[in-house]
Each structure stands twice: as structure tokens, then as C-alpha cells.
Amino acid sequence: MATDITTDRLRELAETRSAVGKVLSVFINLDPREFATPSARSTEISSVLDEASRTIRDLEGLTHDERAALKADVERVSAALTNGTDLEGARALAVFASEPAGLFEILKLPRPVDHSVSIGDTPRVEPLARIGTGELWWLVLVDRQHARLLAGSVDGVVELWRHEDDPRARIDSGKSDQDGRSERRYERSVEKEVDNHLRGAANEVARRLRHVRVAGILVGGPRETASHFKDLVPAEVGKALKGRFDVEVWTSSADDVLKAASGVLEEVTAARDGELLDKVDAGVGTGGRAVSGLSDVLAAVHERRIDTLVIEEGFTAKGVRCPQCGWLGVSAGGQCPADGTMTEMVDNVVEAAVGRAFGQDARVRYLPAGEDATRPVPESIAAVLRF
Ligand SMILES: [Zn+2]
């Protein structure tokens, strides 16, 4: 039931709108530095869910039906989370529920977030952008009889799939009689089964890749098997392969896998961020497919031209939004230039822009600010455009 975060899923969530009821969005922090033991984690989960119940009870302006549906949502969430949901690798949880909208989703997040409870007409997806969701990396682990798929970023990974084949067992069970089979032929059959095993893993990865956009794929495992695997993957998977790392394939925890991959992962992530900023510089310099600065970026968001939004970590700004068409601006008030509706104030127009960007299937990338930055984001916010 716990799924990974994908840009596709974020887009769907950003576009979910319930005509008949409200949506409950809950973020639960499970930072292992703060909540080290399973019991500390469950205490934190119950305390946030209690807060959700209180919020639903006290919130004004809800109809009787909306309140009843939200109460039922909290109960469903509580039942799912106390019922042995696998929390391995999760540093936080994002929960979206709305019975009237047919929505029930618990996402394991690879990075801690502040806990929060909100109730609105749409799911609150903005905090998800901060965990690098636009930059989802896949780690495929393979050895001669095992395959695993994990997804995440330098901040943490969660497991999506695992599979075990035992080539020898398959050959043995298929042939009760070994007479006339030379050792060499037997070994050849084993190699053929290993081949089938790796081919199966390659096809599984390819099948899953059709539904998500990833920054790239790293392959973990023994050098020889990883290289054999690379030869077998379909072209679309091959294009996404960015590196290899050593790891114990079957018994490593998600955290161990991340530790093993982190060197390569940091390298490929930095290279990708560098390319992104190159694109911004080139596009802004030529007046082409990039903009920088808040007001140009907001205009591009409204025109649905965003391919990738690049934001300096911690950058916020007050602004306005048109309740009619969603137009976002930096002015202090006044009418929407598109339809003349009176705009409303928003505390953080950057967060609002991130939500809109997800709604148009854009990537969102937060880059470090100040001393941590290898290169600054021009004017703190910029975007690569689709057209
Ligand atoms: Zn408007």
C-alpha cells in the first residue's frame, strides 16, 4: 500500500479536487535521529493523528457530511498505520485521504518533514517538492539470483520491488534424472537460467519505467553481473543507466543500500544540477527557453510553460493569487490581469507556484543556498521552459 513518490503521482494529486468533500493532508515526521525506536515512531504517529481529529472537530465552516467523512478518513489512516504498514526506510509519511474523492494514499518519504495537518479542497503537495521528488533516482540491485528495485535520492531510498530466482533449483526440479548430463552441460543450463533471471529483472524495470520519470538509474551488485544486466536491458532502460556501485544485493537494508550508493549518487546528482543551471544560463542569455526571477517565473507558470523549476533552498516571497483562474503575481494586491477578478494574498507565492508546476507535470528542483551552493540559482528562482 505504501507507494513511492513519482512526478506522475504528484501531478495526479495536485489535480485531485473534490467537488463533494474535503481532502485531509497529513505529514508525519519520522526522523530516525528524533524517533529512533518503533515505539517512539508509533507515539509520534498517534499524536499527529490526534491533532488531525482535533482539527476536524474544531474547524469552522465544515458541513455535517464533510466532518463525518473526514472523521472516517482519520480512522482509516489510523487503522492502516497501526496495522503493520511497512515503514522501512521512511523518514516521514505523507497521507492524503478523502472518501468522497476516492483518495487514500500513504507515501513513504525519504527525508524528514515538519509534521502538519491540513484540510482543503485539494491535497497539500507542496512539502513533497522539498524532498527532491522531481529528482527520483532508481537503484537496481542484481546478483545471479536476486533482483531489487529501490527509489529515492541522496536523502533516502525506499524499496519498490524484490525478486528471488534460484537457477539451480529450477533446473533440478525440471530434471529428476541427471543421467547423461555432463557437469559442463549442467553449468551451461545454470548460465542460461541466470540469463533468464537477469532478463526478467530487466523487463520488470522497463515495465515500471513506463509509468514514471526518473533522473537516472544506478545498478548495484557484483561488477560482472551488473555488466551482464546492462547488456540485457531494453534501450529505454539503457539510456537511463548512469553508474554502478558495489553492494550486498539481497540482505542490505534500504539504508545500507543508500550508504553504498551515496558516492556515485552524489556525483551523478551534482552533474545533473550543473547541466540544469547551464540550461538556465544559456536560455536566459539568449532570451530563449529559460527565465529567471520571480515575476518572469510566475508568468511562465501561468502560461503552463514550465519544464523544470529551479529554486534556491529557503527562498520564499509574499504574493497574490487569482481565486478565479489561479494566476500568481508578486504585486501587493489588485485585480487579476487575465480576468479582472480581485486577487487574494498568499503568504508564500513560491510554494503556490510549486503546486501549480506539479499540476503541469514539471520537475521541481531545490538547490542549496549560500555557502553550500556550488553554483547559485540566478535571482533565487529560475525555470527551464518547454517552449
Ligand atoms: Zn484570474
Tab-separated table of C-alpha atoms and ligand atoms in Angstrom, residues 322 325 327 336 339, ligand 1:
chain	number	residue	atom	x	y	z
A	322	CYS	CA	-6.469	34.967	-8.517
A	325	CYS	CA	-8.048	31.382	-12.710
A	327	TRP	CA	-2.917	33.497	-11.768
A	336	CYS	CA	-6.051	39.688	-11.945
A	339	ASP	CA	-9.910	38.233	-15.909
B	1	ZN	ZN	-7.644	35.426	-12.923
